[in-house]
Amino acid sequence: MRAVVQRVREAQVSIQDEVVGSIERGYVVLLGVGQEDGPAQIERLWSKIWKMRIFEDEAGKTNLSLADVGGAVLIVSQFTLYANCKKGNRPSFAQAGAPAQAEALYEQFVARAGQDARCVETGRFGAMMDVSLVNDGPFTICLDTDNL
C-alpha cells in the first residue's frame, strides 16, 4: 500500500459539486492499493499514520500524533500512486490492485482507521473526485508499506 499523508487545517472531497466528505484539522490520506496488498499492509500503514508525530507541540516541535490532537482523517482512494513512468510518457498502472480487490482493501483500511480516529471521512472509490485542502505547513509525507 502507498499513501500520501498531508497535514491539513481543513479538507473536503466533492463529486459533481456535492461534498461527500469534509474534515477540519487532521490528515488527508491519498491511498493506493497494490496487487500484493492484504490485511497486514493495512495494519502496518494505519499504525504508522496513527502514531506519526507531525503536529506541533506548544514549543513548536513536531511531537504530537493525530491521537494527541484529536484530529480527523479524510481518506481518498488513489490508484495513480502506483503509476510507473519508466517507459515512455504514458504511465502504466499495472502494479495497482484490481478494482474489486482494491476497493475491498480500501474499505477495510477505512474501517481500521475508524477504530482509532474520532472522525473518518471518505471520498467514493472509483469516482472522479475534486479534493480541496489547506495543507498545514505545508507538511506532506509519502509512505509505502514495502519500506515501513
PDB file of C-alpha atoms in Angstrom, residues 60-121:
ATOM      1  CA  GLY A  60       6.761  24.312  18.013  1.00  0.00           C
ATOM      2  CA  LYS A  61       8.324  20.826  17.763  1.00  0.00           C
ATOM      3  CA  THR A  62       6.615  18.080  15.752  1.00  0.00           C
ATOM      4  CA  ASN A  63       5.967  15.829  18.741  1.00  0.00           C
ATOM      5  CA  LEU A  64       2.224  15.214  18.560  1.00  0.00           C
ATOM      6  CA  SER A  65       0.292  12.478  16.764  1.00  0.00           C
ATOM      7  CA  LEU A  66      -3.187  12.522  15.278  1.00  0.00           C
ATOM      8  CA  ALA A  67      -4.418  10.938  18.505  1.00  0.00           C
ATOM      9  CA  ASP A  68      -2.753  13.641  20.611  1.00  0.00           C
ATOM     10  CA  VAL A  69      -4.552  16.451  18.798  1.00  0.00           C
ATOM     11  CA  GLY A  70      -7.875  14.650  18.279  1.00  0.00           C
ATOM     12  CA  GLY A  71      -7.511  15.094  14.536  1.00  0.00           C
ATOM     13  CA  ALA A  72      -9.792  13.834  11.786  1.00  0.00           C
ATOM     14  CA  VAL A  73      -8.939  11.826   8.661  1.00  0.00           C
ATOM     15  CA  LEU A  74     -10.173  12.171   5.085  1.00  0.00           C
ATOM     16  CA  ILE A  75      -9.271   9.024   3.105  1.00  0.00           C
ATOM     17  CA  VAL A  76      -9.389   9.153  -0.692  1.00  0.00           C
ATOM     18  CA  SER A  77      -8.656   6.203  -2.985  1.00  0.00           C
ATOM     19  CA  GLN A  78      -5.792   6.981  -5.370  1.00  0.00           C
ATOM     20  CA  PHE A  79      -4.702   4.155  -7.684  1.00  0.00           C
ATOM     21  CA  THR A  80      -2.407   6.582  -9.515  1.00  0.00           C
ATOM     22  CA  LEU A  81       0.073   6.248  -6.639  1.00  0.00           C
ATOM     23  CA  TYR A  82       1.089   3.036  -8.436  1.00  0.00           C
ATOM     24  CA  ALA A  83       1.977   4.830 -11.674  1.00  0.00           C
ATOM     25  CA  ASN A  84       5.102   3.507 -13.373  1.00  0.00           C
ATOM     26  CA  CYS A  85       6.661   6.120 -15.641  1.00  0.00           C
ATOM     27  CA  LYS A  86       9.838   4.268 -16.634  1.00  0.00           C
ATOM     28  CA  LYS A  87       8.847   3.668 -20.249  1.00  0.00           C
ATOM     29  CA  GLY A  88       7.519   6.409 -22.497  1.00  0.00           C
ATOM     30  CA  ASN A  89       5.320   9.260 -21.409  1.00  0.00           C
ATOM     31  CA  ARG A  90       2.120   7.405 -20.579  1.00  0.00           C
ATOM     32  CA  PRO A  91       2.101   5.941 -17.054  1.00  0.00           C
ATOM     33  CA  SER A  92       1.387   2.256 -16.540  1.00  0.00           C
ATOM     34  CA  PHE A  93      -0.843   1.258 -13.636  1.00  0.00           C
ATOM     35  CA  ALA A  94      -0.198  -2.478 -13.921  1.00  0.00           C
ATOM     36  CA  GLN A  95       1.040  -2.692 -10.304  1.00  0.00           C
ATOM     37  CA  ALA A  96      -2.174  -1.232  -8.872  1.00  0.00           C
ATOM     38  CA  GLY A  97      -4.588  -3.696  -7.326  1.00  0.00           C
ATOM     39  CA  ALA A  98      -7.512  -4.992  -9.389  1.00  0.00           C
ATOM     40  CA  PRO A  99     -10.572  -2.799  -8.740  1.00  0.00           C
ATOM     41  CA  ALA A 100     -12.595  -5.340  -6.717  1.00  0.00           C
ATOM     42  CA  GLN A 101      -9.614  -6.278  -4.528  1.00  0.00           C
ATOM     43  CA  ALA A 102      -8.524  -2.650  -4.142  1.00  0.00           C
ATOM     44  CA  GLU A 103     -11.998  -1.479  -3.164  1.00  0.00           C
ATOM     45  CA  ALA A 104     -12.323  -4.194  -0.510  1.00  0.00           C
ATOM     46  CA  LEU A 105      -8.935  -3.290   0.981  1.00  0.00           C
ATOM     47  CA  TYR A 106      -9.732   0.429   0.806  1.00  0.00           C
ATOM     48  CA  GLU A 107     -12.942  -0.190   2.776  1.00  0.00           C
ATOM     49  CA  GLN A 108     -11.037  -2.317   5.299  1.00  0.00           C
ATOM     50  CA  PHE A 109      -8.475   0.467   5.710  1.00  0.00           C
ATOM     51  CA  VAL A 110     -11.268   2.991   6.322  1.00  0.00           C
ATOM     52  CA  ALA A 111     -12.842   0.668   8.894  1.00  0.00           C
ATOM     53  CA  ARG A 112      -9.480   0.186  10.619  1.00  0.00           C
ATOM     54  CA  ALA A 113      -8.926   3.951  10.788  1.00  0.00           C
ATOM     55  CA  GLY A 114     -12.395   4.290  12.287  1.00  0.00           C
ATOM     56  CA  GLN A 115     -11.354   2.126  15.230  1.00  0.00           C
ATOM     57  CA  ASP A 116      -8.913   4.848  16.333  1.00  0.00           C
ATOM     58  CA  ALA A 117      -9.714   8.232  14.808  1.00  0.00           C
ATOM     59  CA  ARG A 118     -12.528  10.338  16.200  1.00  0.00           C
ATOM     60  CA  CYS A 119     -13.721  11.289  12.706  1.00  0.00           C
ATOM     61  CA  VAL A 120     -13.095   9.446   9.423  1.00  0.00           C
ATOM     62  CA  GLU A 121     -14.495  10.799   6.179  1.00  0.00           C
TER      63      GLU A 121
END
